[in-house]
mmCIF file with all atom_site columns, C-alpha atoms in Angstrom:
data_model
loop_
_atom_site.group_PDB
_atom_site.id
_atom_site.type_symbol
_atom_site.label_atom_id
_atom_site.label_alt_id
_atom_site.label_comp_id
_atom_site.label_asym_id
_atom_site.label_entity_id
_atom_site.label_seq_id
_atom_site.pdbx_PDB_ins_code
_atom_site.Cartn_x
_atom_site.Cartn_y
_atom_site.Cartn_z
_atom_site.occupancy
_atom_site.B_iso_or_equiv
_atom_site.pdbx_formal_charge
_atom_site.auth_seq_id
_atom_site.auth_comp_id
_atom_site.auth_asym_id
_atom_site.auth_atom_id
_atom_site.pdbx_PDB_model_num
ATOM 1   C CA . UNK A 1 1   ? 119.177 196.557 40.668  1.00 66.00 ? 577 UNK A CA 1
ATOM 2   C CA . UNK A 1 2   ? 119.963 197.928 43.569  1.00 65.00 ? 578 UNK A CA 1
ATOM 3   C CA . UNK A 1 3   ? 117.320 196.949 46.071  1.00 65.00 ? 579 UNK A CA 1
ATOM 4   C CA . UNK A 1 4   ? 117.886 193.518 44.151  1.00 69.00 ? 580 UNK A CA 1
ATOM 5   C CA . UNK A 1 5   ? 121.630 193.589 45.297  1.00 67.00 ? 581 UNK A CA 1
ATOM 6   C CA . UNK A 1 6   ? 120.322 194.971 48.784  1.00 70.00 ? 582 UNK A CA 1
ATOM 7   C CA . UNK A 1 7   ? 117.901 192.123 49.154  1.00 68.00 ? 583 UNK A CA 1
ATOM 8   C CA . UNK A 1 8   ? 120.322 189.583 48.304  1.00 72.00 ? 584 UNK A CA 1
ATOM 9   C CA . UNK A 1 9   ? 123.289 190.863 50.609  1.00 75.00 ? 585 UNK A CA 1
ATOM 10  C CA . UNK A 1 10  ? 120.418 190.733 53.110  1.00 77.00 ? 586 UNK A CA 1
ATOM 11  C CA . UNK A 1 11  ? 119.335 187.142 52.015  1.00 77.00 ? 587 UNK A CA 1
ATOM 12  C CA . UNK A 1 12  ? 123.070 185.972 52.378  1.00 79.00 ? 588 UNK A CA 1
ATOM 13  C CA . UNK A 1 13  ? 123.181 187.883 55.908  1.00 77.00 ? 589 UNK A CA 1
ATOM 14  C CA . UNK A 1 14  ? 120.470 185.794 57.075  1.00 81.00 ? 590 UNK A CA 1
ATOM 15  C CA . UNK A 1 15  ? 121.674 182.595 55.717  1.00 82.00 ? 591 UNK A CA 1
ATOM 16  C CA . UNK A 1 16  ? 125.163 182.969 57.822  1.00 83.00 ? 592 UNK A CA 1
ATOM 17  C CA . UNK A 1 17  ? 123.367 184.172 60.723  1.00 83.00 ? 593 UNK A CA 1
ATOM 18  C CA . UNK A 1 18  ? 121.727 181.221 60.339  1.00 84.00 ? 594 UNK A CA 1
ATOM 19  C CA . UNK A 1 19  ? 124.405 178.591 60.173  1.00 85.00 ? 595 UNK A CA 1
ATOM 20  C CA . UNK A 1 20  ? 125.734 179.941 63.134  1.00 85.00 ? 596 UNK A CA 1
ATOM 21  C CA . UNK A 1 21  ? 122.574 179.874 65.110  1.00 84.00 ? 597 UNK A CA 1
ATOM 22  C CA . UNK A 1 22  ? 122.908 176.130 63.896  1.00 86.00 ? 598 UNK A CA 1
ATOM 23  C CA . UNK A 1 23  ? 126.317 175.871 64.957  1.00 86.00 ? 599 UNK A CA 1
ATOM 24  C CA . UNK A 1 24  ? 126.018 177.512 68.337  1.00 85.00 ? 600 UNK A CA 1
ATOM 25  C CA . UNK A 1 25  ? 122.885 174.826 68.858  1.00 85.00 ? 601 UNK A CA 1
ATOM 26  C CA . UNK A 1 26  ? 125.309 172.086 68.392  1.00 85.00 ? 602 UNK A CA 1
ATOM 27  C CA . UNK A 1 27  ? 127.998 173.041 69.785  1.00 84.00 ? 603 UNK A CA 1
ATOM 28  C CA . UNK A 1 28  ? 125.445 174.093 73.046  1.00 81.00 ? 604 UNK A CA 1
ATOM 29  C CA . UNK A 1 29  ? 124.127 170.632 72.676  1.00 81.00 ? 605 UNK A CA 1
ATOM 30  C CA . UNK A 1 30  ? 127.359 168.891 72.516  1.00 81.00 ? 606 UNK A CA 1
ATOM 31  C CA . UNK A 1 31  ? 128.205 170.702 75.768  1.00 79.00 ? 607 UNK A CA 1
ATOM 32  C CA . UNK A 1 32  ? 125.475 169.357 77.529  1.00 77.00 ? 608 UNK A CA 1
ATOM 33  C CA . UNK A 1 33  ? 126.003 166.253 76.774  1.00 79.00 ? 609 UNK A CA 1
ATOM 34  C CA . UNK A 1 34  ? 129.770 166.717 77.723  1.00 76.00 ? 610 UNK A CA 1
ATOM 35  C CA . UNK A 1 35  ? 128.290 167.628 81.209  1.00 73.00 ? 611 UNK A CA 1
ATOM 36  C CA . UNK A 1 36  ? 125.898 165.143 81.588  1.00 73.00 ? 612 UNK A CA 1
ATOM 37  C CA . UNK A 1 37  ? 128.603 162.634 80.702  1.00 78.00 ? 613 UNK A CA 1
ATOM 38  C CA . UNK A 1 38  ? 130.857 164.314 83.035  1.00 73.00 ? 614 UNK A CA 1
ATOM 39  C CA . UNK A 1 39  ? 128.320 164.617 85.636  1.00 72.00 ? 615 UNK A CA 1
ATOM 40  C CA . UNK A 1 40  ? 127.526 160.602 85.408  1.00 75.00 ? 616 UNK A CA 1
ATOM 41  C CA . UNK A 1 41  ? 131.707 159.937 86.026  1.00 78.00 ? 617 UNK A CA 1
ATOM 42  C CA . UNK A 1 42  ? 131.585 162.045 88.576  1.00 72.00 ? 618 UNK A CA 1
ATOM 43  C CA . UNK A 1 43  ? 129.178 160.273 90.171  1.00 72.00 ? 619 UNK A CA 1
ATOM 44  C CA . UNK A 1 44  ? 130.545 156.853 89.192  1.00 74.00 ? 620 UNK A CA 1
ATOM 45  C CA . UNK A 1 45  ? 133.663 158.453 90.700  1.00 75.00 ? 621 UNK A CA 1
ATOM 46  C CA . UNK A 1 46  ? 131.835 159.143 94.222  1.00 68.00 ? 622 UNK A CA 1
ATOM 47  C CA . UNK A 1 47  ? 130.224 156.017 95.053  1.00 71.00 ? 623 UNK A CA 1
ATOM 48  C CA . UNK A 1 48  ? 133.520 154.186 94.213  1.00 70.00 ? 624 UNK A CA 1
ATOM 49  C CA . UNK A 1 49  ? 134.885 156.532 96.870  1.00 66.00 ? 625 UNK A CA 1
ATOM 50  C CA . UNK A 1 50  ? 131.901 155.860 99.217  1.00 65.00 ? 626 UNK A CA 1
ATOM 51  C CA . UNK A 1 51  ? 132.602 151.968 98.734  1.00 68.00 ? 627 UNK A CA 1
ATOM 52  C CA . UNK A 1 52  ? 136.438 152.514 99.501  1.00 67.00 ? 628 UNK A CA 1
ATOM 53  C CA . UNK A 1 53  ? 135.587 154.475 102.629 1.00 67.00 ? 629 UNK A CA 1
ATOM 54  C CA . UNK A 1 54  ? 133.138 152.047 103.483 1.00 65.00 ? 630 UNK A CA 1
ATOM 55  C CA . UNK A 1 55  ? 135.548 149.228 103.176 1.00 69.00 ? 631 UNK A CA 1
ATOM 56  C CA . UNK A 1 56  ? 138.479 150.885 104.942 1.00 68.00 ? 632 UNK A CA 1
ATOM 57  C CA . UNK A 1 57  ? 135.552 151.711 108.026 1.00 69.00 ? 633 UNK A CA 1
ATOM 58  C CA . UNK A 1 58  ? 134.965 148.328 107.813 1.00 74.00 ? 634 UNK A CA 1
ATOM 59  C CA . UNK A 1 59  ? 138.304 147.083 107.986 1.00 80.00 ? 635 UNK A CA 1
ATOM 60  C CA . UNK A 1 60  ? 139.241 150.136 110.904 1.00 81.00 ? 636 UNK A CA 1
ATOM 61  C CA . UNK A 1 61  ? 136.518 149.089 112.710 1.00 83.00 ? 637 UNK A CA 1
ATOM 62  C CA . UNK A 1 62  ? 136.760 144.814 112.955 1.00 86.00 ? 638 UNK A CA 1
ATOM 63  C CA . UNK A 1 63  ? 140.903 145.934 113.416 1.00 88.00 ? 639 UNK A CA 1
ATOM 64  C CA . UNK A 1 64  ? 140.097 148.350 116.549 1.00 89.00 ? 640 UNK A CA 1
ATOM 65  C CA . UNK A 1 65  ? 137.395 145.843 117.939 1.00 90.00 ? 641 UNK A CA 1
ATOM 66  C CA . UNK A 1 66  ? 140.392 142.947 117.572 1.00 90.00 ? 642 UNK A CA 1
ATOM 67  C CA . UNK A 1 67  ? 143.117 145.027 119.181 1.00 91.00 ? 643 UNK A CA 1
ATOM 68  C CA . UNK A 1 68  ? 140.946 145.666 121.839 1.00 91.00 ? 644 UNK A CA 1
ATOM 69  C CA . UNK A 1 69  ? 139.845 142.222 122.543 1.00 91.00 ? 645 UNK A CA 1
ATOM 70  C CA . UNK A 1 70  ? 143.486 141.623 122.093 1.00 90.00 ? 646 UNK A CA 1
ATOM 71  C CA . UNK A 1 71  ? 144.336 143.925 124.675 1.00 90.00 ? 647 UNK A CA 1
ATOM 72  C CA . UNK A 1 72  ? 142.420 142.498 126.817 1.00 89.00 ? 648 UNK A CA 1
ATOM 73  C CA . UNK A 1 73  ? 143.116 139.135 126.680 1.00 89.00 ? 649 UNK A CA 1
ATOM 74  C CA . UNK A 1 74  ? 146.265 139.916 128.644 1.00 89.00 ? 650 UNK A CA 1
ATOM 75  C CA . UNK A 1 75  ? 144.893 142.419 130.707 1.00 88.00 ? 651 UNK A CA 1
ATOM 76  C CA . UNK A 1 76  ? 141.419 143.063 132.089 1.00 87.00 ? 652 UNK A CA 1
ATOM 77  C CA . UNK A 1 77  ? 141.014 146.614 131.423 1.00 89.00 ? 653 UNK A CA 1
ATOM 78  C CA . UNK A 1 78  ? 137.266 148.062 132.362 1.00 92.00 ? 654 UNK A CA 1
ATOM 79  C CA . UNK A 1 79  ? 136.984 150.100 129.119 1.00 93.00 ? 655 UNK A CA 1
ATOM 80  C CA . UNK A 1 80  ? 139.311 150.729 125.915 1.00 92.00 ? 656 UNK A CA 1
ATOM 81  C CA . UNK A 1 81  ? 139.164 154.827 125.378 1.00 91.00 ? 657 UNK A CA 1
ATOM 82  C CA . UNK A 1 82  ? 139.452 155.893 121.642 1.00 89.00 ? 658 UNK A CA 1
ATOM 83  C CA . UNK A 1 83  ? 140.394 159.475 121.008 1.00 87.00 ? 659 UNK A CA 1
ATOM 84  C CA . UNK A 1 84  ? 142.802 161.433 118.911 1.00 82.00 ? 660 UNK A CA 1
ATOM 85  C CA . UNK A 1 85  ? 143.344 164.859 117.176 1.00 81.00 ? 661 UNK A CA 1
ATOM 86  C CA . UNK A 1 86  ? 139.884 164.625 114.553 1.00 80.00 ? 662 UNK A CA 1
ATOM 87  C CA . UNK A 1 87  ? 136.595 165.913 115.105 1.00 85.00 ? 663 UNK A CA 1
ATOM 88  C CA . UNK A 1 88  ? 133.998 164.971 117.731 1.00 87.00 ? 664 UNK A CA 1
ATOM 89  C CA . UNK A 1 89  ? 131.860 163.153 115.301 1.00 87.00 ? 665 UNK A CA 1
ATOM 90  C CA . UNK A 1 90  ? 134.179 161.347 113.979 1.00 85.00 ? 666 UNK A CA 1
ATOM 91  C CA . UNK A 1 91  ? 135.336 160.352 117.473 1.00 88.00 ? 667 UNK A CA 1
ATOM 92  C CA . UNK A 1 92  ? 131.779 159.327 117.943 1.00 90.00 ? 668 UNK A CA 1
ATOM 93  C CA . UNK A 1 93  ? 131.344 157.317 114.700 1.00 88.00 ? 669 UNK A CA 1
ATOM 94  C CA . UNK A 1 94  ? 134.391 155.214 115.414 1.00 88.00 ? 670 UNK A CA 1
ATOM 95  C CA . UNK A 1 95  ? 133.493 154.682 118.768 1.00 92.00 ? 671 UNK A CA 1
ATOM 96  C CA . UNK A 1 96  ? 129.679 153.422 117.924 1.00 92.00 ? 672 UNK A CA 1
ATOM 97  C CA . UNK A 1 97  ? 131.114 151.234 114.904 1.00 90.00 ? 673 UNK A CA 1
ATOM 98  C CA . UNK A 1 98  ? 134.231 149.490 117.626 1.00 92.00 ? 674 UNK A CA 1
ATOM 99  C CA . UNK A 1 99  ? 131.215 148.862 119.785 1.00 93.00 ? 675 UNK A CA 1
ATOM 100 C CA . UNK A 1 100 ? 129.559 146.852 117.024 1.00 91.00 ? 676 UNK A CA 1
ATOM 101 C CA . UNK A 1 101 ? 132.352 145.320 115.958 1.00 90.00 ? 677 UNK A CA 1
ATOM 102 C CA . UNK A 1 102 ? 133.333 143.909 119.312 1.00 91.00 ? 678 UNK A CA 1
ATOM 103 C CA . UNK A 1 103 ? 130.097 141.839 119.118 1.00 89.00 ? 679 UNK A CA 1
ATOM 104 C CA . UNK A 1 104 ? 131.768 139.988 116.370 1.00 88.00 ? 680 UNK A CA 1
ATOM 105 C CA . UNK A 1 105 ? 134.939 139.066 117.926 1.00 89.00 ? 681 UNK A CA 1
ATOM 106 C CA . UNK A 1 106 ? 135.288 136.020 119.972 1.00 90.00 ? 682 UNK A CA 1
ATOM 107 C CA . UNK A 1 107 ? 135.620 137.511 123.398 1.00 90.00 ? 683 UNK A CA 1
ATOM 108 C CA . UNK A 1 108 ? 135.182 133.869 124.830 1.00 90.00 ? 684 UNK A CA 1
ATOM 109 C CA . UNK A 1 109 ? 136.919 133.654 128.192 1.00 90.00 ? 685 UNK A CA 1
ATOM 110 C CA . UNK A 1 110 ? 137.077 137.356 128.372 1.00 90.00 ? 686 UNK A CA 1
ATOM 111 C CA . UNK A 1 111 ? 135.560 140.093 130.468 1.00 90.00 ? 687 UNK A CA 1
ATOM 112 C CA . UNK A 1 112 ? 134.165 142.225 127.420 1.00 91.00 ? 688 UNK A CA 1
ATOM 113 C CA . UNK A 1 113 ? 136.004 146.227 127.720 1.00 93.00 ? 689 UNK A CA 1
ATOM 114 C CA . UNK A 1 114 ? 133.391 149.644 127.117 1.00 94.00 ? 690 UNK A CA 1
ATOM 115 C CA . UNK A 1 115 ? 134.528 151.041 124.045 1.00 94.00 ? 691 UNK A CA 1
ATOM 116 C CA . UNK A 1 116 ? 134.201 154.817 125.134 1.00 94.00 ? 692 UNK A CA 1
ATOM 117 C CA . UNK A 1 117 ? 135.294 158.074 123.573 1.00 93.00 ? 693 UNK A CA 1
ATOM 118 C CA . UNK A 1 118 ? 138.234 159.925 125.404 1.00 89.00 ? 694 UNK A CA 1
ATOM 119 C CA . UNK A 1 119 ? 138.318 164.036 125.599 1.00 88.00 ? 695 UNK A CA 1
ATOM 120 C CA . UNK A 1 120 ? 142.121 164.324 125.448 1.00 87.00 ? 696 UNK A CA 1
ATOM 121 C CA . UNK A 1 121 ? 141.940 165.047 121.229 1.00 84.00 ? 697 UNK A CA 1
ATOM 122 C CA . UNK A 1 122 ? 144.261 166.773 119.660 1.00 82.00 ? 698 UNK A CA 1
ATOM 123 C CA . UNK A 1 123 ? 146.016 167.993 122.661 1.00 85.00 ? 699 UNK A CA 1
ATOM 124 C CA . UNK A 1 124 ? 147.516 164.855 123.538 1.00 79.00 ? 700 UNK A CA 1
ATOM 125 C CA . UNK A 1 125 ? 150.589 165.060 121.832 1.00 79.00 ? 701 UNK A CA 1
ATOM 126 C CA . UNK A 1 126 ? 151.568 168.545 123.998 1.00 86.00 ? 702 UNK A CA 1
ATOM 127 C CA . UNK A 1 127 ? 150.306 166.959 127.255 1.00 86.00 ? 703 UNK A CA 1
ATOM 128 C CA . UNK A 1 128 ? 152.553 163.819 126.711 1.00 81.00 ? 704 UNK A CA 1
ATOM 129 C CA . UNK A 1 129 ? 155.462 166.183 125.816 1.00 86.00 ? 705 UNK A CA 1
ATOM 130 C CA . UNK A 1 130 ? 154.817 168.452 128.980 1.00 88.00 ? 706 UNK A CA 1
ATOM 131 C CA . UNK A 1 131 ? 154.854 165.277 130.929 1.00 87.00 ? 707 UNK A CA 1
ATOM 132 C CA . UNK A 1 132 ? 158.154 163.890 129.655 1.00 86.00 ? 708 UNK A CA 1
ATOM 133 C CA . UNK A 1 133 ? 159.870 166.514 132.671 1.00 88.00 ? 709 UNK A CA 1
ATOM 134 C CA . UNK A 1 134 ? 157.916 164.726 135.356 1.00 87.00 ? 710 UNK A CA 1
ATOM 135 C CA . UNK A 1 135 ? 158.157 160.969 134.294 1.00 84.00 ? 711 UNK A CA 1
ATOM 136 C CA . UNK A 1 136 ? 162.010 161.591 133.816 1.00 82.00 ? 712 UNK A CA 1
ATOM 137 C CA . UNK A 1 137 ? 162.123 162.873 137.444 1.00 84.00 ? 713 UNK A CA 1
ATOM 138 C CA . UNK A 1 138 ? 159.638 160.987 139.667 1.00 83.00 ? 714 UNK A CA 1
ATOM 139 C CA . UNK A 1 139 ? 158.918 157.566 137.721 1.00 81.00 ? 715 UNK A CA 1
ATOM 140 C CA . UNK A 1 140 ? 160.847 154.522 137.422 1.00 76.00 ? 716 UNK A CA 1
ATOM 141 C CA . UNK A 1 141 ? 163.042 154.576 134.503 1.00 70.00 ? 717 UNK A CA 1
ATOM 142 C CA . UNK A 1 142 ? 162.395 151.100 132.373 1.00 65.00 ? 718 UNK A CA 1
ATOM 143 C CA . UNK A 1 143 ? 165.025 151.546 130.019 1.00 63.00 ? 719 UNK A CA 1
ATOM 144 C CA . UNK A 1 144 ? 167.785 151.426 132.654 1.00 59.00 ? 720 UNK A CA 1
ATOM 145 C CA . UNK A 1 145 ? 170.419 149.574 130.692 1.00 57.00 ? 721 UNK A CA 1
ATOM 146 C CA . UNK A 1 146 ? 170.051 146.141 131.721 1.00 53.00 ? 722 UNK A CA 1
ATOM 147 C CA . UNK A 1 147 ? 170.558 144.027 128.834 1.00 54.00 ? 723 UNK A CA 1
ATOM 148 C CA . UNK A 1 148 ? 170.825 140.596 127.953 1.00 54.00 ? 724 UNK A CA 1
ATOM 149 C CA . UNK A 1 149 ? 174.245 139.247 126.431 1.00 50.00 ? 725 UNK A CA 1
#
């Protein structure tokens, strides 16, 4: 009786070990597909943010190749100079896609600007601020109060 007991405490051992061998498959199962599911809207997620970056270069680029042919429609500069306080590359990005984008702007009647990188960057901000002393001393002032009315 009491091997009998023994063998069926051992028997109902096995059987719950069992179920939750069965349980932790599922459950492991269930998480992979949780993470392949999660993985795929991630990835939707992405290459809607690829296609909004790619419109907004779009749209940054065809805008800086019109300003510039704007620009220039008034005055005949020899190059338009793009620069600003973000990395070299892309500096050099934005300057390649203006260039292409200037060929689809209707620079009829116009002497067509370079579209060049400048090497100011981020310091511009505390060079124009270091030159505020000097224009205030030795250049014209424009804003010398004549006014209209």
């Amino acid at each position: 009786e009491a091997a009998t007991a023994s063998l069926e405490t051992t028997a109902a051992d096995l059987a719950r070990a069992e179920a939750a061998l069965a349980e932790t498959k599922e459950r492991a199962t269930r998480a992979e597909q949780g993470a392949a599911e999660s993985a795929r809207e991630s990835a939707a997620r992405l290459e809607q943010l690829g296609d909004a970056r790619a419109r907004e270069s779009a749209s940054a680029r065809e805008e800086l190749a019109r300003a510039a042919a704007t620009v220039c429609a008034v005055i005949d500069f020899e190059a338009v100079l793009i620069d600003g306080g973000f990395p070299e590359q892309v500096r050099a990005s934005l300057v390649e896609r203006v260039r292409a984008g200037l060929d689809r702007v209707d620079l009829r009647g116009l002497i067509p600007p370079r579209i060049e990188a400048g090497a100011v960057g981020g310091n511009a901000r505390g060079l124009g601020a270091a030159c505020a002393p000097i224009f205030a001393q030795f250049l014209l002032n424009t804003h010398s109060g004549f006014t209209t009315g």
